[in-house]
mmCIF file with all atom_site columns, C-alpha atoms in Angstrom:
data_model
loop_
_atom_site.group_PDB
_atom_site.id
_atom_site.type_symbol
_atom_site.label_atom_id
_atom_site.label_alt_id
_atom_site.label_comp_id
_atom_site.label_asym_id
_atom_site.label_entity_id
_atom_site.label_seq_id
_atom_site.pdbx_PDB_ins_code
_atom_site.Cartn_x
_atom_site.Cartn_y
_atom_site.Cartn_z
_atom_site.occupancy
_atom_site.B_iso_or_equiv
_atom_site.pdbx_formal_charge
_atom_site.auth_seq_id
_atom_site.auth_comp_id
_atom_site.auth_asym_id
_atom_site.auth_atom_id
_atom_site.pdbx_PDB_model_num
ATOM 1   C CA . MET X 1 1   ? 0.424   -15.841 11.350  1.00 0.00 ? 428 MET X CA 1
ATOM 2   C CA . ILE X 1 2   ? -0.194  -12.415 13.183  1.00 0.00 ? 429 ILE X CA 1
ATOM 3   C CA . THR X 1 3   ? -3.219  -12.198 15.357  1.00 0.00 ? 430 THR X CA 1
ATOM 4   C CA . ALA X 1 4   ? -4.903  -8.955  16.815  1.00 0.00 ? 431 ALA X CA 1
ATOM 5   C CA . ALA X 1 5   ? -3.051  -9.608  20.245  1.00 0.00 ? 432 ALA X CA 1
ATOM 6   C CA . ASP X 1 6   ? 0.167   -9.397  18.319  1.00 0.00 ? 433 ASP X CA 1
ATOM 7   C CA . LEU X 1 7   ? -0.323  -5.881  16.951  1.00 0.00 ? 434 LEU X CA 1
ATOM 8   C CA . PRO X 1 8   ? 1.762   -3.473  18.879  1.00 0.00 ? 435 PRO X CA 1
ATOM 9   C CA . ASP X 1 9   ? 0.216   0.101   20.083  1.00 0.00 ? 436 ASP X CA 1
ATOM 10  C CA . THR X 1 10  ? 3.148   2.089   18.806  1.00 0.00 ? 437 THR X CA 1
ATOM 11  C CA . LEU X 1 11  ? 4.621   1.518   15.229  1.00 0.00 ? 438 LEU X CA 1
ATOM 12  C CA . PRO X 1 12  ? 7.591   2.906   13.295  1.00 0.00 ? 439 PRO X CA 1
ATOM 13  C CA . VAL X 1 13  ? 6.512   4.440   10.110  1.00 0.00 ? 440 VAL X CA 1
ATOM 14  C CA . PHE X 1 14  ? 8.028   5.044   6.882   1.00 0.00 ? 441 PHE X CA 1
ATOM 15  C CA . PRO X 1 15  ? 6.368   8.105   5.001   1.00 0.00 ? 442 PRO X CA 1
ATOM 16  C CA . LEU X 1 16  ? 6.973   7.547   1.244   1.00 0.00 ? 443 LEU X CA 1
ATOM 17  C CA . PRO X 1 17  ? 4.788   9.516   -1.325  1.00 0.00 ? 444 PRO X CA 1
ATOM 18  C CA . GLY X 1 18  ? 3.105   7.146   -3.725  1.00 0.00 ? 445 GLY X CA 1
ATOM 19  C CA . ALA X 1 19  ? 4.055   3.749   -1.948  1.00 0.00 ? 446 ALA X CA 1
ATOM 20  C CA . LEU X 1 20  ? 0.993   1.878   -1.209  1.00 0.00 ? 447 LEU X CA 1
ATOM 21  C CA . MET X 1 21  ? 0.972   -1.291  0.935   1.00 0.00 ? 448 MET X CA 1
ATOM 22  C CA . LEU X 1 22  ? -2.180  -3.453  1.241   1.00 0.00 ? 449 LEU X CA 1
ATOM 23  C CA . PRO X 1 23  ? -3.119  -6.422  3.352   1.00 0.00 ? 450 PRO X CA 1
ATOM 24  C CA . ARG X 1 24  ? -1.931  -9.591  1.995   1.00 0.00 ? 451 ARG X CA 1
ATOM 25  C CA . ALA X 1 25  ? 0.078   -8.038  -0.743  1.00 0.00 ? 452 ALA X CA 1
ATOM 26  C CA . ARG X 1 26  ? 3.900   -7.674  -0.760  1.00 0.00 ? 453 ARG X CA 1
ATOM 27  C CA . LEU X 1 27  ? 6.180   -4.413  -1.249  1.00 0.00 ? 454 LEU X CA 1
ATOM 28  C CA . PRO X 1 28  ? 9.624   -4.438  -2.156  1.00 0.00 ? 455 PRO X CA 1
ATOM 29  C CA . LEU X 1 29  ? 11.826  -1.608  -0.656  1.00 0.00 ? 456 LEU X CA 1
ATOM 30  C CA . HIS X 1 30  ? 15.073  -0.152  -1.276  1.00 0.00 ? 457 HIS X CA 1
ATOM 31  C CA . ILE X 1 31  ? 16.292  1.226   1.872   1.00 0.00 ? 458 ILE X CA 1
ATOM 32  C CA . PHE X 1 32  ? 19.558  3.500   1.850   1.00 0.00 ? 459 PHE X CA 1
ATOM 33  C CA . GLU X 1 33  ? 18.709  6.562   4.106   1.00 0.00 ? 460 GLU X CA 1
ATOM 34  C CA . PRO X 1 34  ? 20.649  6.247   7.449   1.00 0.00 ? 461 PRO X CA 1
ATOM 35  C CA . ARG X 1 35  ? 17.268  6.763   9.582   1.00 0.00 ? 462 ARG X CA 1
ATOM 36  C CA . TYR X 1 36  ? 15.613  4.120   7.711   1.00 0.00 ? 463 TYR X CA 1
ATOM 37  C CA . LEU X 1 37  ? 18.461  1.606   7.785   1.00 0.00 ? 464 LEU X CA 1
ATOM 38  C CA . ALA X 1 38  ? 18.435  2.201   11.617  1.00 0.00 ? 465 ALA X CA 1
ATOM 39  C CA . MET X 1 39  ? 14.596  1.399   11.600  1.00 0.00 ? 466 MET X CA 1
ATOM 40  C CA . VAL X 1 40  ? 14.928  -1.900  9.773   1.00 0.00 ? 467 VAL X CA 1
ATOM 41  C CA . GLU X 1 41  ? 17.601  -3.035  12.347  1.00 0.00 ? 468 GLU X CA 1
ATOM 42  C CA . ASP X 1 42  ? 15.457  -2.181  15.186  1.00 0.00 ? 469 ASP X CA 1
ATOM 43  C CA . CYS X 1 43  ? 12.361  -3.720  13.466  1.00 0.00 ? 470 CYS X CA 1
ATOM 44  C CA . LEU X 1 44  ? 14.439  -6.969  13.067  1.00 0.00 ? 471 LEU X CA 1
ATOM 45  C CA . LYS X 1 45  ? 14.733  -7.017  16.876  1.00 0.00 ? 472 LYS X CA 1
ATOM 46  C CA . THR X 1 46  ? 10.956  -7.099  17.648  1.00 0.00 ? 473 THR X CA 1
ATOM 47  C CA . SER X 1 47  ? 8.835   -10.298 17.560  1.00 0.00 ? 474 SER X CA 1
ATOM 48  C CA . HIS X 1 48  ? 6.399   -8.748  15.369  1.00 0.00 ? 475 HIS X CA 1
ATOM 49  C CA . ARG X 1 49  ? 8.667   -7.273  12.749  1.00 0.00 ? 476 ARG X CA 1
ATOM 50  C CA . LEU X 1 50  ? 6.184   -4.692  11.580  1.00 0.00 ? 477 LEU X CA 1
ATOM 51  C CA . ILE X 1 51  ? 6.716   -1.386  9.754   1.00 0.00 ? 478 ILE X CA 1
ATOM 52  C CA . GLY X 1 52  ? 3.891   1.229   8.849   1.00 0.00 ? 479 GLY X CA 1
ATOM 53  C CA . MET X 1 53  ? 3.881   2.421   5.448   1.00 0.00 ? 480 MET X CA 1
ATOM 54  C CA . ILE X 1 54  ? 2.109   5.891   5.270   1.00 0.00 ? 481 ILE X CA 1
ATOM 55  C CA . GLN X 1 55  ? 1.977   8.896   2.888   1.00 0.00 ? 482 GLN X CA 1
ATOM 56  C CA . PRO X 1 56  ? 3.197   12.107  3.761   1.00 0.00 ? 483 PRO X CA 1
ATOM 57  C CA . ARG X 1 57  ? 0.923   15.145  2.923   1.00 0.00 ? 484 ARG X CA 1
ATOM 58  C CA . GLU X 1 58  ? 2.455   18.974  3.026   1.00 0.00 ? 485 GLU X CA 1
ATOM 59  C CA . THR X 1 59  ? 0.662   21.548  4.785   1.00 0.00 ? 486 THR X CA 1
ATOM 60  C CA . PRO X 1 60  ? -0.001  25.048  3.170   1.00 0.00 ? 487 PRO X CA 1
ATOM 61  C CA . ALA X 1 61  ? 3.035   26.158  5.658   1.00 0.00 ? 488 ALA X CA 1
ATOM 62  C CA . GLY X 1 62  ? 5.347   23.442  4.270   1.00 0.00 ? 489 GLY X CA 1
ATOM 63  C CA . GLU X 1 63  ? 5.109   21.036  6.981   1.00 0.00 ? 490 GLU X CA 1
ATOM 64  C CA . GLN X 1 64  ? 5.515   17.344  6.262   1.00 0.00 ? 491 GLN X CA 1
ATOM 65  C CA . ARG X 1 65  ? 2.340   15.685  7.982   1.00 0.00 ? 492 ARG X CA 1
ATOM 66  C CA . LEU X 1 66  ? 1.376   12.175  7.985   1.00 0.00 ? 493 LEU X CA 1
ATOM 67  C CA . GLN X 1 67  ? -2.114  11.026  6.450   1.00 0.00 ? 494 GLN X CA 1
ATOM 68  C CA . ALA X 1 68  ? -4.603  9.439   8.871   1.00 0.00 ? 495 ALA X CA 1
ATOM 69  C CA . ILE X 1 69  ? -4.442  5.839   7.654   1.00 0.00 ? 496 ILE X CA 1
ATOM 70  C CA . GLY X 1 70  ? -1.468  3.883   6.707   1.00 0.00 ? 497 GLY X CA 1
ATOM 71  C CA . CYS X 1 71  ? -1.021  -0.017  6.308   1.00 0.00 ? 498 CYS X CA 1
ATOM 72  C CA . ALA X 1 72  ? 1.397   -1.972  8.209   1.00 0.00 ? 499 ALA X CA 1
ATOM 73  C CA . GLY X 1 73  ? 3.802   -5.041  6.721   1.00 0.00 ? 500 GLY X CA 1
ATOM 74  C CA . ARG X 1 74  ? 5.762   -7.687  8.297   1.00 0.00 ? 501 ARG X CA 1
ATOM 75  C CA . LEU X 1 75  ? 9.476   -7.588  7.381   1.00 0.00 ? 502 LEU X CA 1
ATOM 76  C CA . THR X 1 76  ? 9.621   -10.963 5.646   1.00 0.00 ? 503 THR X CA 1
ATOM 77  C CA . GLY X 1 77  ? 12.640  -10.427 3.137   1.00 0.00 ? 504 GLY X CA 1
ATOM 78  C CA . PHE X 1 78  ? 15.915  -8.953  3.943   1.00 0.00 ? 505 PHE X CA 1
ATOM 79  C CA . SER X 1 79  ? 19.213  -8.623  2.260   1.00 0.00 ? 506 SER X CA 1
ATOM 80  C CA . GLU X 1 80  ? 22.146  -6.297  2.403   1.00 0.00 ? 507 GLU X CA 1
ATOM 81  C CA . THR X 1 81  ? 24.214  -4.846  -0.479  1.00 0.00 ? 508 THR X CA 1
ATOM 82  C CA . GLU X 1 82  ? 27.881  -4.620  -0.467  1.00 0.00 ? 509 GLU X CA 1
ATOM 83  C CA . ASP X 1 83  ? 27.749  -0.760  0.153   1.00 0.00 ? 510 ASP X CA 1
ATOM 84  C CA . GLY X 1 84  ? 25.409  -1.218  3.147   1.00 0.00 ? 511 GLY X CA 1
ATOM 85  C CA . ARG X 1 85  ? 21.852  -0.787  1.383   1.00 0.00 ? 512 ARG X CA 1
ATOM 86  C CA . TYR X 1 86  ? 19.046  -3.071  2.459   1.00 0.00 ? 513 TYR X CA 1
ATOM 87  C CA . MET X 1 87  ? 16.572  -4.618  -0.060  1.00 0.00 ? 514 MET X CA 1
ATOM 88  C CA . VAL X 1 88  ? 13.742  -5.729  1.886   1.00 0.00 ? 515 VAL X CA 1
ATOM 89  C CA . THR X 1 89  ? 10.234  -6.970  1.348   1.00 0.00 ? 516 THR X CA 1
ATOM 90  C CA . LEU X 1 90  ? 6.991   -6.177  3.470   1.00 0.00 ? 517 LEU X CA 1
ATOM 91  C CA . SER X 1 91  ? 4.177   -8.220  3.628   1.00 0.00 ? 518 SER X CA 1
ATOM 92  C CA . GLY X 1 92  ? 0.764   -6.474  4.127   1.00 0.00 ? 519 GLY X CA 1
ATOM 93  C CA . ILE X 1 93  ? -0.907  -7.214  7.460   1.00 0.00 ? 520 ILE X CA 1
ATOM 94  C CA . SER X 1 94  ? -3.411  -4.435  8.241   1.00 0.00 ? 521 SER X CA 1
ATOM 95  C CA . ARG X 1 95  ? -4.208  -1.139  7.919   1.00 0.00 ? 522 ARG X CA 1
ATOM 96  C CA . TYR X 1 96  ? -4.195  1.396   10.995  1.00 0.00 ? 523 TYR X CA 1
ATOM 97  C CA . ARG X 1 97  ? -5.307  4.623   12.184  1.00 0.00 ? 524 ARG X CA 1
ATOM 98  C CA . VAL X 1 98  ? -2.915  7.391   13.517  1.00 0.00 ? 525 VAL X CA 1
ATOM 99  C CA . LYS X 1 99  ? -3.724  8.530   16.881  1.00 0.00 ? 526 LYS X CA 1
ATOM 100 C CA . GLU X 1 100 ? -0.718  10.686  17.457  1.00 0.00 ? 527 GLU X CA 1
ATOM 101 C CA . GLU X 1 101 ? 2.970   10.826  16.478  1.00 0.00 ? 528 GLU X CA 1
ATOM 102 C CA . VAL X 1 102 ? 5.235   9.689   19.476  1.00 0.00 ? 529 VAL X CA 1
ATOM 103 C CA . GLN X 1 103 ? 8.014   11.915  20.465  1.00 0.00 ? 530 GLN X CA 1
ATOM 104 C CA . GLY X 1 104 ? 11.256  10.189  21.213  1.00 0.00 ? 531 GLY X CA 1
ATOM 105 C CA . PHE X 1 105 ? 14.919  9.309   20.444  1.00 0.00 ? 532 PHE X CA 1
ATOM 106 C CA . THR X 1 106 ? 14.798  7.309   17.442  1.00 0.00 ? 533 THR X CA 1
ATOM 107 C CA . PRO X 1 107 ? 15.896  8.942   14.155  1.00 0.00 ? 534 PRO X CA 1
ATOM 108 C CA . TYR X 1 108 ? 12.587  7.795   12.467  1.00 0.00 ? 535 TYR X CA 1
ATOM 109 C CA . ARG X 1 109 ? 9.123   8.623   13.203  1.00 0.00 ? 536 ARG X CA 1
ATOM 110 C CA . ARG X 1 110 ? 6.799   6.587   15.294  1.00 0.00 ? 537 ARG X CA 1
ATOM 111 C CA . CYS X 1 111 ? 3.156   6.701   15.752  1.00 0.00 ? 538 CYS X CA 1
ATOM 112 C CA . LEU X 1 112 ? 0.435   5.541   18.439  1.00 0.00 ? 539 LEU X CA 1
ATOM 113 C CA . VAL X 1 113 ? -1.929  3.705   16.175  1.00 0.00 ? 540 VAL X CA 1
ATOM 114 C CA . ASP X 1 114 ? -5.424  2.341   16.427  1.00 0.00 ? 541 ASP X CA 1
ATOM 115 C CA . TRP X 1 115 ? -6.009  -1.132  14.642  1.00 0.00 ? 542 TRP X CA 1
ATOM 116 C CA . THR X 1 116 ? -9.877  -1.606  15.380  1.00 0.00 ? 543 THR X CA 1
ATOM 117 C CA . PRO X 1 117 ? -11.358 -0.063  12.269  1.00 0.00 ? 544 PRO X CA 1
ATOM 118 C CA . PHE X 1 118 ? -9.378  -2.790  10.295  1.00 0.00 ? 545 PHE X CA 1
ATOM 119 C CA . THR X 1 119 ? -9.927  -6.108  11.938  1.00 0.00 ? 546 THR X CA 1
ATOM 120 C CA . ARG X 1 120 ? -11.226 -7.402  8.715   1.00 0.00 ? 547 ARG X CA 1
ATOM 121 C CA . ASP X 1 121 ? -7.783  -7.027  7.182   1.00 0.00 ? 548 ASP X CA 1
ATOM 122 C CA . LEU X 1 122 ? -6.414  -9.736  9.389   1.00 0.00 ? 549 LEU X CA 1
ATOM 123 C CA . GLY X 1 123 ? -9.083  -12.328 8.067   1.00 0.00 ? 550 GLY X CA 1
ATOM 124 C CA . PRO X 1 124 ? -8.810  -14.390 4.897   1.00 0.00 ? 551 PRO X CA 1
ATOM 125 C CA . ALA X 1 125 ? -8.737  -13.078 1.336   1.00 0.00 ? 552 ALA X CA 1
ATOM 126 C CA . GLU X 1 126 ? -11.826 -10.560 0.448   1.00 0.00 ? 553 GLU X CA 1
ATOM 127 C CA . GLU X 1 127 ? -14.155 -11.486 -2.355  1.00 0.00 ? 554 GLU X CA 1
ATOM 128 C CA . ASP X 1 128 ? -15.605 -9.155  -4.800  1.00 0.00 ? 555 ASP X CA 1
ATOM 129 C CA . PRO X 1 129 ? -18.759 -10.870 -6.149  1.00 0.00 ? 556 PRO X CA 1
ATOM 130 C CA . GLY X 1 130 ? -19.304 -8.248  -8.785  1.00 0.00 ? 557 GLY X CA 1
ATOM 131 C CA . PHE X 1 131 ? -16.155 -8.731  -10.432 1.00 0.00 ? 558 PHE X CA 1
ATOM 132 C CA . ARG X 1 132 ? -16.280 -9.139  -14.181 1.00 0.00 ? 559 ARG X CA 1
ATOM 133 C CA . ARG X 1 133 ? -12.770 -10.226 -15.009 1.00 0.00 ? 560 ARG X CA 1
ATOM 134 C CA . ALA X 1 134 ? -12.911 -10.163 -18.829 1.00 0.00 ? 561 ALA X CA 1
ATOM 135 C CA . ASP X 1 135 ? -14.158 -6.774  -19.127 1.00 0.00 ? 562 ASP X CA 1
ATOM 136 C CA . PHE X 1 136 ? -11.490 -5.477  -16.256 1.00 0.00 ? 563 PHE X CA 1
ATOM 137 C CA . ILE X 1 137 ? -8.797  -7.333  -18.358 1.00 0.00 ? 564 ILE X CA 1
ATOM 138 C CA . GLY X 1 138 ? -9.912  -5.602  -21.440 1.00 0.00 ? 565 GLY X CA 1
ATOM 139 C CA . LEU X 1 139 ? -10.259 -2.146  -19.708 1.00 0.00 ? 566 LEU X CA 1
ATOM 140 C CA . LEU X 1 140 ? -6.780  -2.555  -18.269 1.00 0.00 ? 567 LEU X CA 1
ATOM 141 C CA . ALA X 1 141 ? -5.189  -3.566  -21.571 1.00 0.00 ? 568 ALA X CA 1
ATOM 142 C CA . ARG X 1 142 ? -6.204  -0.413  -23.050 1.00 0.00 ? 569 ARG X CA 1
ATOM 143 C CA . TYR X 1 143 ? -4.725  1.634   -20.233 1.00 0.00 ? 570 TYR X CA 1
ATOM 144 C CA . PHE X 1 144 ? -1.620  -0.258  -20.436 1.00 0.00 ? 571 PHE X CA 1
ATOM 145 C CA . THR X 1 145 ? -1.355  0.401   -24.000 1.00 0.00 ? 572 THR X CA 1
ATOM 146 C CA . LYS X 1 146 ? -1.846  4.245   -23.860 1.00 0.00 ? 573 LYS X CA 1
ATOM 147 C CA . LEU X 1 147 ? 0.852   4.229   -21.259 1.00 0.00 ? 574 LEU X CA 1
ATOM 148 C CA . ASN X 1 148 ? 3.077   1.745   -22.975 1.00 0.00 ? 575 ASN X CA 1
ATOM 149 C CA . LEU X 1 149 ? 3.344   -0.303  -19.957 1.00 0.00 ? 576 LEU X CA 1
ATOM 150 C CA . SER X 1 150 ? 4.156   -4.148  -20.254 1.00 0.00 ? 577 SER X CA 1
ATOM 151 C CA . THR X 1 151 ? 2.869   -7.046  -18.113 1.00 0.00 ? 578 THR X CA 1
ATOM 152 C CA . ASP X 1 152 ? 2.561   -10.668 -17.805 1.00 0.00 ? 579 ASP X CA 1
ATOM 153 C CA . TRP X 1 153 ? -1.115  -10.998 -18.922 1.00 0.00 ? 580 TRP X CA 1
ATOM 154 C CA . SER X 1 154 ? -1.382  -14.881 -18.564 1.00 0.00 ? 581 SER X CA 1
ATOM 155 C CA . SER X 1 155 ? -0.709  -14.137 -14.930 1.00 0.00 ? 582 SER X CA 1
ATOM 156 C CA . LEU X 1 156 ? -3.161  -11.438 -14.471 1.00 0.00 ? 583 LEU X CA 1
ATOM 157 C CA . LYS X 1 157 ? -6.025  -13.499 -15.961 1.00 0.00 ? 584 LYS X CA 1
ATOM 158 C CA . GLU X 1 158 ? -5.140  -16.236 -13.656 1.00 0.00 ? 585 GLU X CA 1
ATOM 159 C CA . ALA X 1 159 ? -4.522  -14.194 -10.354 1.00 0.00 ? 586 ALA X CA 1
ATOM 160 C CA . GLU X 1 160 ? -6.870  -14.392 -7.492  1.00 0.00 ? 587 GLU X CA 1
ATOM 161 C CA . THR X 1 161 ? -9.169  -11.415 -7.442  1.00 0.00 ? 588 THR X CA 1
ATOM 162 C CA . GLU X 1 162 ? -8.020  -9.899  -4.326  1.00 0.00 ? 589 GLU X CA 1
ATOM 163 C CA . LEU X 1 163 ? -4.308  -10.387 -5.484  1.00 0.00 ? 590 LEU X CA 1
ATOM 164 C CA . LEU X 1 164 ? -5.065  -8.842  -8.951  1.00 0.00 ? 591 LEU X CA 1
ATOM 165 C CA . ILE X 1 165 ? -6.948  -5.662  -7.536  1.00 0.00 ? 592 ILE X CA 1
ATOM 166 C CA . ASN X 1 166 ? -4.585  -4.975  -4.913  1.00 0.00 ? 593 ASN X CA 1
ATOM 167 C CA . SER X 1 167 ? -1.484  -5.462  -7.020  1.00 0.00 ? 594 SER X CA 1
ATOM 168 C CA . LEU X 1 168 ? -2.665  -3.206  -9.753  1.00 0.00 ? 595 LEU X CA 1
ATOM 169 C CA . SER X 1 169 ? -3.587  -0.536  -6.841  1.00 0.00 ? 596 SER X CA 1
ATOM 170 C CA . MET X 1 170 ? -0.050  -0.729  -5.636  1.00 0.00 ? 597 MET X CA 1
ATOM 171 C CA . LEU X 1 171 ? 1.780   -0.764  -8.973  1.00 0.00 ? 598 LEU X CA 1
ATOM 172 C CA . CYS X 1 172 ? -0.319  1.246   -11.287 1.00 0.00 ? 599 CYS X CA 1
ATOM 173 C CA . PRO X 1 173 ? 1.013   4.894   -11.721 1.00 0.00 ? 600 PRO X CA 1
ATOM 174 C CA . PHE X 1 174 ? -1.866  6.659   -9.846  1.00 0.00 ? 601 PHE X CA 1
ATOM 175 C CA . SER X 1 175 ? -1.257  10.140  -7.748  1.00 0.00 ? 602 SER X CA 1
ATOM 176 C CA . PRO X 1 176 ? -0.412  9.886   -4.386  1.00 0.00 ? 603 PRO X CA 1
ATOM 177 C CA . GLU X 1 177 ? -3.908  11.105  -3.484  1.00 0.00 ? 604 GLU X CA 1
ATOM 178 C CA . ASP X 1 178 ? -5.545  8.530   -5.766  1.00 0.00 ? 605 ASP X CA 1
ATOM 179 C CA . LYS X 1 179 ? -3.272  5.724   -3.874  1.00 0.00 ? 606 LYS X CA 1
ATOM 180 C CA . GLN X 1 180 ? -4.592  6.864   -0.565  1.00 0.00 ? 607 GLN X CA 1
ATOM 181 C CA . ALA X 1 181 ? -8.069  6.632   -1.655  1.00 0.00 ? 608 ALA X CA 1
ATOM 182 C CA . LEU X 1 182 ? -7.544  3.036   -2.960  1.00 0.00 ? 609 LEU X CA 1
ATOM 183 C CA . LEU X 1 183 ? -5.912  2.406   0.593   1.00 0.00 ? 610 LEU X CA 1
ATOM 184 C CA . GLU X 1 184 ? -8.817  3.810   2.102   1.00 0.00 ? 611 GLU X CA 1
ATOM 185 C CA . ALA X 1 185 ? -11.510 1.872   0.258   1.00 0.00 ? 612 ALA X CA 1
ATOM 186 C CA . PRO X 1 186 ? -13.789 0.189   2.784   1.00 0.00 ? 613 PRO X CA 1
ATOM 187 C CA . THR X 1 187 ? -14.180 -3.276  0.435   1.00 0.00 ? 614 THR X CA 1
ATOM 188 C CA . LEU X 1 188 ? -12.657 -4.756  -2.228  1.00 0.00 ? 615 LEU X CA 1
ATOM 189 C CA . ALA X 1 189 ? -15.403 -3.916  -4.612  1.00 0.00 ? 616 ALA X CA 1
ATOM 190 C CA . THR X 1 190 ? -14.936 -0.269  -3.833  1.00 0.00 ? 617 THR X CA 1
ATOM 191 C CA . ARG X 1 191 ? -11.280 -0.599  -4.337  1.00 0.00 ? 618 ARG X CA 1
ATOM 192 C CA . ARG X 1 192 ? -11.931 -2.308  -7.827  1.00 0.00 ? 619 ARG X CA 1
ATOM 193 C CA . GLU X 1 193 ? -14.594 0.665   -8.841  1.00 0.00 ? 620 GLU X CA 1
ATOM 194 C CA . THR X 1 194 ? -11.953 3.223   -7.759  1.00 0.00 ? 621 THR X CA 1
ATOM 195 C CA . ILE X 1 195 ? -9.313  1.708   -10.216 1.00 0.00 ? 622 ILE X CA 1
ATOM 196 C CA . VAL X 1 196 ? -12.055 1.450   -12.989 1.00 0.00 ? 623 VAL X CA 1
ATOM 197 C CA . THR X 1 197 ? -12.956 5.089   -12.493 1.00 0.00 ? 624 THR X CA 1
ATOM 198 C CA . LEU X 1 198 ? -9.306  6.307   -12.335 1.00 0.00 ? 625 LEU X CA 1
ATOM 199 C CA . ILE X 1 199 ? -8.379  4.120   -15.605 1.00 0.00 ? 626 ILE X CA 1
ATOM 200 C CA . GLU X 1 200 ? -11.514 5.420   -17.330 1.00 0.00 ? 627 GLU X CA 1
ATOM 201 C CA . PHE X 1 201 ? -10.654 8.965   -16.370 1.00 0.00 ? 628 PHE X CA 1
ATOM 202 C CA . ALA X 1 202 ? -7.238  8.592   -17.744 1.00 0.00 ? 629 ALA X CA 1
ATOM 203 C CA . LEU X 1 203 ? -8.499  6.883   -21.005 1.00 0.00 ? 630 LEU X CA 1
ATOM 204 C CA . ARG X 1 204 ? -11.496 9.468   -21.780 1.00 0.00 ? 631 ARG X CA 1
ATOM 205 C CA . GLY X 1 205 ? -9.428  12.433  -22.138 1.00 0.00 ? 632 GLY X CA 1
ATOM 206 C CA . GLY X 1 206 ? -12.795 14.381  -21.429 1.00 0.00 ? 633 GLY X CA 1
ATOM 207 C CA . GLY X 1 207 ? -14.837 12.142  -23.531 1.00 0.00 ? 634 GLY X CA 1
ATOM 208 C CA . GLU X 1 208 ? -18.105 10.725  -22.572 1.00 0.00 ? 635 GLU X CA 1
ATOM 209 C CA . GLU X 1 209 ? -16.920 6.882   -22.572 1.00 0.00 ? 636 GLU X CA 1
ATOM 210 C CA . GLU X 1 210 ? -19.246 5.059   -20.192 1.00 0.00 ? 637 GLU X CA 1
ATOM 211 C CA . ILE X 1 211 ? -17.538 3.951   -17.059 1.00 0.00 ? 638 ILE X CA 1
ATOM 212 C CA . LEU X 1 212 ? -17.497 0.150   -16.247 1.00 0.00 ? 639 LEU X CA 1
ATOM 213 C CA . GLN X 1 213 ? -18.674 -0.664  -13.095 1.00 0.00 ? 640 GLN X CA 1
#
């Protein structure tokens, strides 16, 4: 188990639009670009095996900057294909705030990061006392029907609250901006309320349907 003392000051980062990593959730990745193949290889040589997922944002001038907040995952699954690609799994550890980008000789980007705003991420699974599962699942079913999405409903009904909310945050086809809002949600309850708002907005189509809280 990783503790605050194990977290490095500098982190290799993987800017990927629309990809969301959250604490205690898992993110599978297909790695094929040479610079990120090198990043994975370097990561495997470290004791912490952490990679920082982060979303890029473009400036009006067309520069690719990084969002201020990302989430680090520990490389817990690794396999190599016959043609040299990597299939990896990251297990979410903690969010971080970017202090500055580090200039150096690696082909991938690295950042000096601050973990202190997110010490809660290293603790046990978070609770959401106001969560009404039956109402939430009903809303989700309407959303999935509209988008022609399928899922294992029995698993959703039985999943732990944090796992359910975080997995949906990562998997649902929300915009990169919405994914960033879900990442930055200060509590699990806030993240759940954000998901509900996003789903209701998609379902309303300009109507006056009441938003479930």
